[in-house]
PDB file of C-alpha atoms and ligand atoms in Angstrom:
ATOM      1  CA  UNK A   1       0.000   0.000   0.000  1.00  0.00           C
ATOM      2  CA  UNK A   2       2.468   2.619   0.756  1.00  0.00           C
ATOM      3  CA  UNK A   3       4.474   1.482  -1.995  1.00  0.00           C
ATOM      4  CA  UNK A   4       1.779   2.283  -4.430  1.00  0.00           C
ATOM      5  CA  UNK A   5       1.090   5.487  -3.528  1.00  0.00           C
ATOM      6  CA  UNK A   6       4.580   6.478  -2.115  1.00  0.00           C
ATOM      7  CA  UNK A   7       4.684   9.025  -5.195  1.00  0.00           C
ATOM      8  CA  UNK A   8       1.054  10.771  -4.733  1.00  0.00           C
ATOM      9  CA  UNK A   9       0.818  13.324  -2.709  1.00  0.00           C
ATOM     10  CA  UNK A  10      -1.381  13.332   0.552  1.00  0.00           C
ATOM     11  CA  UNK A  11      -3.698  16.316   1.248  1.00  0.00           C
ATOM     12  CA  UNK A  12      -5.623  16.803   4.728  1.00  0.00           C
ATOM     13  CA  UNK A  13      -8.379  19.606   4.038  1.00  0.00           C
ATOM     14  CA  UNK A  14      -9.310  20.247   7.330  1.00  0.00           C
ATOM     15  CA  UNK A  15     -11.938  23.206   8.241  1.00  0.00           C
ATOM     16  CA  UNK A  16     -15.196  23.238  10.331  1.00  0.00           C
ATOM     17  CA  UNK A  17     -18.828  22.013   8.427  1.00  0.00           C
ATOM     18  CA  UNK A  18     -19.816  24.654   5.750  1.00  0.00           C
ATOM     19  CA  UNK A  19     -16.449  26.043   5.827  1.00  0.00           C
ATOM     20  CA  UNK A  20     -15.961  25.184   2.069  1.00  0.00           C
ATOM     21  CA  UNK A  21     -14.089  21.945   1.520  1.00  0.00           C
ATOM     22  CA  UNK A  22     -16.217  20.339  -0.182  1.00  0.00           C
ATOM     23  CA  UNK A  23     -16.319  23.610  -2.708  1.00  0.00           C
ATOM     24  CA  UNK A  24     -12.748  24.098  -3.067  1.00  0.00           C
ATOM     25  CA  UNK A  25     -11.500  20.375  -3.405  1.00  0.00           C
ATOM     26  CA  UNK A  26     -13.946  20.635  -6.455  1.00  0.00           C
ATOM     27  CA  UNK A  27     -11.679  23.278  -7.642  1.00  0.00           C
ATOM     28  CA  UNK A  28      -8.392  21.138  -6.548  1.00  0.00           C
ATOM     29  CA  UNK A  29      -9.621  18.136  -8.888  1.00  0.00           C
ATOM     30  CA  UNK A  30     -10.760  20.036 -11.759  1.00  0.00           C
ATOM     31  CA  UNK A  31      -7.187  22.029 -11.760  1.00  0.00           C
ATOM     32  CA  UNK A  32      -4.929  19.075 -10.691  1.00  0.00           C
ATOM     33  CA  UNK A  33      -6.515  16.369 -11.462  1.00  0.00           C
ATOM     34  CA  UNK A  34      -6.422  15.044  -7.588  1.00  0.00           C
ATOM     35  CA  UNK A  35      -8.542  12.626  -6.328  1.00  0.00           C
ATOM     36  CA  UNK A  36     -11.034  13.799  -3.791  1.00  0.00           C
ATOM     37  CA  UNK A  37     -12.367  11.755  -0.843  1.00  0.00           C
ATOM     38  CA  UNK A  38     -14.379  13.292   1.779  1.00  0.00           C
ATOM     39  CA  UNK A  39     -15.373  11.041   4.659  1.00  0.00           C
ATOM     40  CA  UNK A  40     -19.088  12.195   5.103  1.00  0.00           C
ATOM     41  CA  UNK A  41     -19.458  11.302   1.415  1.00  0.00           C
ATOM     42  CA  UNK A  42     -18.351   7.549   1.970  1.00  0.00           C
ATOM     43  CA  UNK A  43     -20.379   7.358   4.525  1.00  0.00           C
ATOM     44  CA  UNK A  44     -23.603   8.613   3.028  1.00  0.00           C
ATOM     45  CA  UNK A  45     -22.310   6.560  -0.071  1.00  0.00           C
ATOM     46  CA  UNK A  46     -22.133   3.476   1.720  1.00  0.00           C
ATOM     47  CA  UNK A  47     -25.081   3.736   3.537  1.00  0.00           C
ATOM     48  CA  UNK A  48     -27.142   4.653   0.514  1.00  0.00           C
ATOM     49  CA  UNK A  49     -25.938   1.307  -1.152  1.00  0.00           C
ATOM     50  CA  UNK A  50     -27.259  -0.685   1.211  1.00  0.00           C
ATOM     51  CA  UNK A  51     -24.623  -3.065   2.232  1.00  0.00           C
ATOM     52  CA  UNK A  52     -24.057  -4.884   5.334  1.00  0.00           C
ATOM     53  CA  UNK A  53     -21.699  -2.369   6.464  1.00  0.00           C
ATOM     54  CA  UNK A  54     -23.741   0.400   5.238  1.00  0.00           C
ATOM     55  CA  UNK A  55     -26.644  -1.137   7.031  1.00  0.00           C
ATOM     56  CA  UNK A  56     -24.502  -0.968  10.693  1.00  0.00           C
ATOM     57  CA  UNK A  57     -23.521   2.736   9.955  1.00  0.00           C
ATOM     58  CA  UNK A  58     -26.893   3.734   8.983  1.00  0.00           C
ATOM     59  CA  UNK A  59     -28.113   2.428  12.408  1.00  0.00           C
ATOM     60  CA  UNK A  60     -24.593   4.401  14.544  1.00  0.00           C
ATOM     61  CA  UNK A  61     -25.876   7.429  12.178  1.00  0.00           C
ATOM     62  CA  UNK A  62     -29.126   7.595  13.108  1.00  0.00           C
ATOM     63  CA  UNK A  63     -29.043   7.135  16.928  1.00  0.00           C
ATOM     64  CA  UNK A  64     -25.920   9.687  16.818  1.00  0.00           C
ATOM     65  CA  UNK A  65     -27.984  12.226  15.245  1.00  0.00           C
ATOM     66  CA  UNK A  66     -28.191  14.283  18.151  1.00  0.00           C
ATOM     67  CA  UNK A  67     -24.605  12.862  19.513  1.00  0.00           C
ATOM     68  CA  UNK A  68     -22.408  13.816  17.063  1.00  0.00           C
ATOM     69  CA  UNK A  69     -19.257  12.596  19.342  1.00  0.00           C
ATOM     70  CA  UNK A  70     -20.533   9.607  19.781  1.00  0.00           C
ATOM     71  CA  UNK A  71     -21.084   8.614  16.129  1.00  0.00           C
ATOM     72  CA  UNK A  72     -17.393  10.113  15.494  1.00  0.00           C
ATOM     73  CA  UNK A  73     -16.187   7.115  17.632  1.00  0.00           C
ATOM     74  CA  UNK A  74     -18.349   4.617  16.598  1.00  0.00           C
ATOM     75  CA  UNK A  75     -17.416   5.411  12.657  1.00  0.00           C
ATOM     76  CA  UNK A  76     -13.875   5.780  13.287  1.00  0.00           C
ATOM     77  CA  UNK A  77     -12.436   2.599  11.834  1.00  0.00           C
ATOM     78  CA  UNK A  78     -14.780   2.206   9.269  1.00  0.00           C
ATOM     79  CA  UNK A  79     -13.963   5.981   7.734  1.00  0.00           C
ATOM     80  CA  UNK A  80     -10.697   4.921   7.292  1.00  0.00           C
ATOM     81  CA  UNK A  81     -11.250   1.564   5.965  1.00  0.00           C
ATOM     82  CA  UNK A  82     -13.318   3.268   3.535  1.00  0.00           C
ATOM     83  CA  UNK A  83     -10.437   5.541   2.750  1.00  0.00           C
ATOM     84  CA  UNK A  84      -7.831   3.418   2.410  1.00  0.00           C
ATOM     85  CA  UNK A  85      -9.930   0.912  -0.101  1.00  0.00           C
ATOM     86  CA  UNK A  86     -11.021   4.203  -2.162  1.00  0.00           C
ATOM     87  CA  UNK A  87      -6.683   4.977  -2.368  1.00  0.00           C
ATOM     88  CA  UNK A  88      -6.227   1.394  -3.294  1.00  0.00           C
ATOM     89  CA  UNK A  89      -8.559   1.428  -6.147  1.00  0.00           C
ATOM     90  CA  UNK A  90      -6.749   4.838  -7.385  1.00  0.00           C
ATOM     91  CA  UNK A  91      -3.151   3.752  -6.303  1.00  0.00           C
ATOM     92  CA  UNK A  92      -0.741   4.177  -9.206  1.00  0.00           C
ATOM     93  CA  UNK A  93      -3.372   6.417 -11.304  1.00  0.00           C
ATOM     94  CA  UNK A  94      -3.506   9.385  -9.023  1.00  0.00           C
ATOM     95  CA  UNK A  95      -1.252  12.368  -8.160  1.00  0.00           C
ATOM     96  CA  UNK A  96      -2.698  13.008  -5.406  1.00  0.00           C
ATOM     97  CA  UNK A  97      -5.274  12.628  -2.447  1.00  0.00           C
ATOM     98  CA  UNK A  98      -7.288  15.246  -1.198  1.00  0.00           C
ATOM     99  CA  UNK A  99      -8.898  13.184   2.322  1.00  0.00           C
ATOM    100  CA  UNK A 100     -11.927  16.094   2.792  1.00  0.00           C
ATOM    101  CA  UNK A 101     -12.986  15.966   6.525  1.00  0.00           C
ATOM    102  CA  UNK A 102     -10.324  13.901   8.093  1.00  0.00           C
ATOM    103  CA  UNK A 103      -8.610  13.638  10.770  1.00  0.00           C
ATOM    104  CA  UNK A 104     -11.495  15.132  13.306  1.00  0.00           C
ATOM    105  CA  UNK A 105      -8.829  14.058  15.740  1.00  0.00           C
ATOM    106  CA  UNK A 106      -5.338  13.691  16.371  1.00  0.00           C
ATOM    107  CA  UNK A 107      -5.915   9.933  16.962  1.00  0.00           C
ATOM    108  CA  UNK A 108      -7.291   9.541  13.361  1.00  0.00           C
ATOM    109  CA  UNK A 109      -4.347  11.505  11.862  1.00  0.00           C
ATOM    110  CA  UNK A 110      -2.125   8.972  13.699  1.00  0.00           C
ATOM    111  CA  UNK A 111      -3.880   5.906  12.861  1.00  0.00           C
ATOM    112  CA  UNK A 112      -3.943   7.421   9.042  1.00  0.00           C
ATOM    113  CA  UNK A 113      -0.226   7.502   8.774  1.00  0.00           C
ATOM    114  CA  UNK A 114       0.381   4.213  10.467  1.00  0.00           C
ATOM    115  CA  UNK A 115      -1.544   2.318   7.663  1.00  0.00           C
ATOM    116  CA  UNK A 116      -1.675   4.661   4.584  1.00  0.00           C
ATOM    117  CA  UNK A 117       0.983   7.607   5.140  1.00  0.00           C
ATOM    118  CA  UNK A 118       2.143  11.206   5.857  1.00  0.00           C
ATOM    119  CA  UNK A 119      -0.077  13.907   4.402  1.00  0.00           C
ATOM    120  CA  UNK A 120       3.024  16.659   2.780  1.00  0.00           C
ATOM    121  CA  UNK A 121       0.021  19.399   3.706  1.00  0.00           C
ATOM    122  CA  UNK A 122      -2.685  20.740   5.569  1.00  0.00           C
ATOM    123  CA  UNK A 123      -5.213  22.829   4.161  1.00  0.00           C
ATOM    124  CA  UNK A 124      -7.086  24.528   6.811  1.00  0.00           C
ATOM    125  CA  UNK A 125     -10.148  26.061   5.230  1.00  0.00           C
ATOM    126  CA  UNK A 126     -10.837  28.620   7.540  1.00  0.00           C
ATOM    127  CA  UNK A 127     -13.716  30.652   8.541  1.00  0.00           C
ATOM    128  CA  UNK A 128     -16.025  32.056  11.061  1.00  0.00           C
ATOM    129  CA  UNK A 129     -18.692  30.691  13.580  1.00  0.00           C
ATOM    130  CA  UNK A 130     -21.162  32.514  12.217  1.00  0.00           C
ATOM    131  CA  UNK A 131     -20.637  31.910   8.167  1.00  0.00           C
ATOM    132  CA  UNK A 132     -20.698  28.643   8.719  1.00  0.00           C
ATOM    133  CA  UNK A 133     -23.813  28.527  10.855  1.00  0.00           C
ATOM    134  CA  UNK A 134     -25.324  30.361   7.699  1.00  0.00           C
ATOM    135  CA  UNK A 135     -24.046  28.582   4.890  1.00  0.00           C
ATOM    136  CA  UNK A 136     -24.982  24.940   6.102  1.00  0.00           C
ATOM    137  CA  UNK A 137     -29.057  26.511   6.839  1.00  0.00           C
ATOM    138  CA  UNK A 138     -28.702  27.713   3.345  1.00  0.00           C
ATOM    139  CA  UNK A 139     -27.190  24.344   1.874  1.00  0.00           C
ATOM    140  CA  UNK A 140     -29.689  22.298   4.179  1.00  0.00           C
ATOM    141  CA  UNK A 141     -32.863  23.870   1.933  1.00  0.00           C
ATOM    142  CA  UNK A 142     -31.822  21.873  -0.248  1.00  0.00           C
ATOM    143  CA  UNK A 143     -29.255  19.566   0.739  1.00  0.00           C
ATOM    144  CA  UNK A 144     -31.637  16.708   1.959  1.00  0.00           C
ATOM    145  CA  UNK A 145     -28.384  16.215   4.526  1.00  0.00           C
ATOM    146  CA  UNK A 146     -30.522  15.679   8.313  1.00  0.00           C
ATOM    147  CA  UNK A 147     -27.708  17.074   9.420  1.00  0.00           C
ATOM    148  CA  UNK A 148     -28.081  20.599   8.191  1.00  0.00           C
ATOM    149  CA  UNK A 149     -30.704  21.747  10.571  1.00  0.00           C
ATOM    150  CA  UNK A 150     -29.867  24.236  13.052  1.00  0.00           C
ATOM    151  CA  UNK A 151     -29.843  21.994  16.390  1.00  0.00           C
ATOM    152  CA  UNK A 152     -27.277  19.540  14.727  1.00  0.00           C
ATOM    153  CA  UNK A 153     -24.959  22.204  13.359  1.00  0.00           C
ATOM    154  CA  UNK A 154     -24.725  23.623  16.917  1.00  0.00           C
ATOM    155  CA  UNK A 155     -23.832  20.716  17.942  1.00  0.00           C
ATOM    156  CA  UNK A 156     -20.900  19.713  15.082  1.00  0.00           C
ATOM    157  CA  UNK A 157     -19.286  22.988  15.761  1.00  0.00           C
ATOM    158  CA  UNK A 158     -19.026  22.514  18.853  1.00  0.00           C
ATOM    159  CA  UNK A 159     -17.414  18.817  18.509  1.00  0.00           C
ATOM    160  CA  UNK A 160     -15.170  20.656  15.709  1.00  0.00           C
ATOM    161  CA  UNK A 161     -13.704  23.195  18.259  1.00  0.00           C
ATOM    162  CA  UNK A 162     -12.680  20.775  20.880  1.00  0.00           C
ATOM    163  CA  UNK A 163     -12.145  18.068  18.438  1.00  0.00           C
ATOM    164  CA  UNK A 164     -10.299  19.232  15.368  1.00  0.00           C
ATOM    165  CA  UNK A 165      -8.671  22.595  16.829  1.00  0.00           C
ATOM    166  CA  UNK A 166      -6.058  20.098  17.956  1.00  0.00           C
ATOM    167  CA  UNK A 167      -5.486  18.724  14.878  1.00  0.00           C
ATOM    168  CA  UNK A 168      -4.318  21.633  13.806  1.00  0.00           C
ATOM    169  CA  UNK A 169      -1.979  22.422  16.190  1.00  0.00           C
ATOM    170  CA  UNK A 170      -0.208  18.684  15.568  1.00  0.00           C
ATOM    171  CA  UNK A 171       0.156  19.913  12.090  1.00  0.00           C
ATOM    172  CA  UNK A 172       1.554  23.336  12.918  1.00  0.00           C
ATOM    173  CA  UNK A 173       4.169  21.567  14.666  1.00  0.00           C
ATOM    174  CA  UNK A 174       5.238  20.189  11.666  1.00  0.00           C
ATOM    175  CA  UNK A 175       4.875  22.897   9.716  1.00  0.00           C
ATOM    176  CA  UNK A 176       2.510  22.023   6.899  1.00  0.00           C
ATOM    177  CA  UNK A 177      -0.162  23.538   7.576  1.00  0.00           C
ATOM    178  CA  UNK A 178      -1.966  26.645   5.485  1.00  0.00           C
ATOM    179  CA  UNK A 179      -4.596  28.411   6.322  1.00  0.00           C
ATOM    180  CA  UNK A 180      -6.871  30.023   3.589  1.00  0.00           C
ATOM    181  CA  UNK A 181      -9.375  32.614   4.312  1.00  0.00           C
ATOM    182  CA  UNK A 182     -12.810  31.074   3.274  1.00  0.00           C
ATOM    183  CA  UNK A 183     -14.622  33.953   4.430  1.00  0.00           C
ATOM    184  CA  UNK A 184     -14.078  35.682   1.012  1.00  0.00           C
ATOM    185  CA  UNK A 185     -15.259  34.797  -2.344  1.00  0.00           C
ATOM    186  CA  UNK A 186     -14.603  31.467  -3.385  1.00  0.00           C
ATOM    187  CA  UNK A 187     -12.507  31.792  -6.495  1.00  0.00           C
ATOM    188  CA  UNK A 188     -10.266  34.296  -3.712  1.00  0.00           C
ATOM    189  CA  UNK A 189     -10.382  31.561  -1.630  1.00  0.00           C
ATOM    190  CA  UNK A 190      -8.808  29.123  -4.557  1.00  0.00           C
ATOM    191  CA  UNK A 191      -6.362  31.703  -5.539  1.00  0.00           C
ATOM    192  CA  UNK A 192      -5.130  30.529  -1.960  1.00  0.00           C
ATOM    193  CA  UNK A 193      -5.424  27.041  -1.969  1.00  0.00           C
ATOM    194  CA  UNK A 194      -3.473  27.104  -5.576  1.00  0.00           C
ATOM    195  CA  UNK A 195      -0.727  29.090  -3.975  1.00  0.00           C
ATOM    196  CA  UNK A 196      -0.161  26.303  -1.450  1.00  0.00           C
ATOM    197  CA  UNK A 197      -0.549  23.323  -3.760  1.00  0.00           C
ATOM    198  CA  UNK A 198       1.804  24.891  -6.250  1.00  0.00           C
ATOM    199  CA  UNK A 199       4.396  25.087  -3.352  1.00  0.00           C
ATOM    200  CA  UNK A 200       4.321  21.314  -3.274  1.00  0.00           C
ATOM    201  CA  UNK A 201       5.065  20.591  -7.109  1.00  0.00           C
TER     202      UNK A 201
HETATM  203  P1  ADP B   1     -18.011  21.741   3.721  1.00  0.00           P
HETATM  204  O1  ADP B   1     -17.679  20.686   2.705  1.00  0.00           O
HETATM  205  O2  ADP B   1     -16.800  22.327   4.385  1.00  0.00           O
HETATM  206  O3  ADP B   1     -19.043  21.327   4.725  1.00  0.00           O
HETATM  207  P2  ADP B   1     -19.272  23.071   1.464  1.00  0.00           P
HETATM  208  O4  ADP B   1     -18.163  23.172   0.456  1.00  0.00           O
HETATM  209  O5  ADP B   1     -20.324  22.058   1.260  1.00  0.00           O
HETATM  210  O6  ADP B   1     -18.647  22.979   2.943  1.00  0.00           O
HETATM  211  O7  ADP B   1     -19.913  24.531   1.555  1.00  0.00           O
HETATM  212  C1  ADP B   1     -21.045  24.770   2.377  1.00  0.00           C
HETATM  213  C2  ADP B   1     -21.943  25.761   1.687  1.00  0.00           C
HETATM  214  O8  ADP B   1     -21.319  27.027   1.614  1.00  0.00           O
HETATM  215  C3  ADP B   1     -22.268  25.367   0.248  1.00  0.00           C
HETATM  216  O9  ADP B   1     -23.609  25.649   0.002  1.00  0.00           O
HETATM  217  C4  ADP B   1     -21.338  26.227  -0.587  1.00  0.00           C
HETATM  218  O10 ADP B   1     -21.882  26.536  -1.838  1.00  0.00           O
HETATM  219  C5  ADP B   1     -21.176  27.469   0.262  1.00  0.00           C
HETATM  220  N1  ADP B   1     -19.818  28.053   0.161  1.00  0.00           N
HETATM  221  C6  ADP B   1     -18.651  27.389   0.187  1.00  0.00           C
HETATM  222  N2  ADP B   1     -17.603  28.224   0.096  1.00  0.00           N
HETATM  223  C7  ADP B   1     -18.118  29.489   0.029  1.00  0.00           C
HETATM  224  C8  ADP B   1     -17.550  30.814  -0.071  1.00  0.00           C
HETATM  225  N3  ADP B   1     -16.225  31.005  -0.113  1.00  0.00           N
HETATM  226  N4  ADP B   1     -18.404  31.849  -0.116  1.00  0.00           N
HETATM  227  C9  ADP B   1     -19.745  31.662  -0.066  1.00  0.00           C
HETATM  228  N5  ADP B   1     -20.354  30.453   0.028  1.00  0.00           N
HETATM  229  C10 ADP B   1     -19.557  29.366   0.073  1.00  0.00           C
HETATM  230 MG1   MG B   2     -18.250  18.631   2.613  1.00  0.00          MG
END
């Protein structure tokens, strides 16, 4: 495994829920041609196909509606399976890995490099309480995500302060994180993010 992918670059995007991942790894795939997996999408994916696995998560999902720290745990080692067999399938054929969403904790960053490998950046898509509070209402009209109602955001900004905060801090200490400012426009924003992925090439 991390012979296959020793030469693709690893991307954390890291950033609290409507902060704009989602948006800008768009952008990072139609530039550069990266491969983009965010972990809420393989988990609504896999639930949606209605496997066995899919089935359990469905059932951790639901019940941790209202919990989100208590679904984080119970999803944790599925995520990353999920992860790693999405790099496998792309191993050889991909420049690069943009993992949207993950790590929510320093634990999952560890356990991602001990089976998979070191991410060469962070992107921290940064932007205020408040925006994001705003954005994910807006998205929720017509999102059809149960999350994006106002009770449940509360609640996974909260988890994202005391939870991912840290994450960020592990990074800094290694010095590969950058911020961008995703309180601006969003092709602004991208004029960021491109700055920092450029650095890497
Ligand atoms: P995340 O993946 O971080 O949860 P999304 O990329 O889904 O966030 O963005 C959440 C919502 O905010 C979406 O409806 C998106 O269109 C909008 N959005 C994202 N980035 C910006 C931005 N820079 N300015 C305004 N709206 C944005
Ligand atoms: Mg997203």
């Amino acid at each position: 495994m991390a012979d296959k992918i020793k030469d693709a670059k690893i991307i954390f995007v890291v950033g609290g829920p409507g902060s704009g991942k989602g948006t800008q790894c768009e952008k990072i795939v139609a530039k550069y041609g990266y491969t983009h997996l965010s972990s809420g999408d393989l988990l609504r994916a896999e639930v949606s196909s209605g496997s066995e696995r899919g089935k359990t998560l469905q059932a951790i999902m639901q019940k941790g509606r209202a919990r989100p720290a208590e679904r984080l745990a119970a999803c944790r080692d599925t995520v990353l399976d999920m992860i790693k067999d999405a790099m496998i399938a792309k191993a050889g054929v991909s420049k690069g890995f943009l993992i949207d969403g993950y790590p929510r904790e320093v634990k999952q960053g560890e356990e991602f490099e001990k089976k998979i490998g070191k991410p060469c950046l962070l992107l921290y898509v940064d932007a205020k309480g408040e925006t994001m509070v705003k954005r994910l209402m807006k998205r929720g009209e017509t999102s059809g995500r149960a999350d994006d109602n106002e009770e449940t955001i509360k609640k996974r900004l909260d988890l994202y302060y005391k939870a991912t905060e840290p994450v960020i801090a592990f990074y800094e200490g290694r010095g590969i994180v950058r911020k961008v400012d995703s309180e601006l426009p969003v092709d602004d924003v991208f004029a960021q993010v491109a700055k920092a992925i450029d650095a890497l090439h």
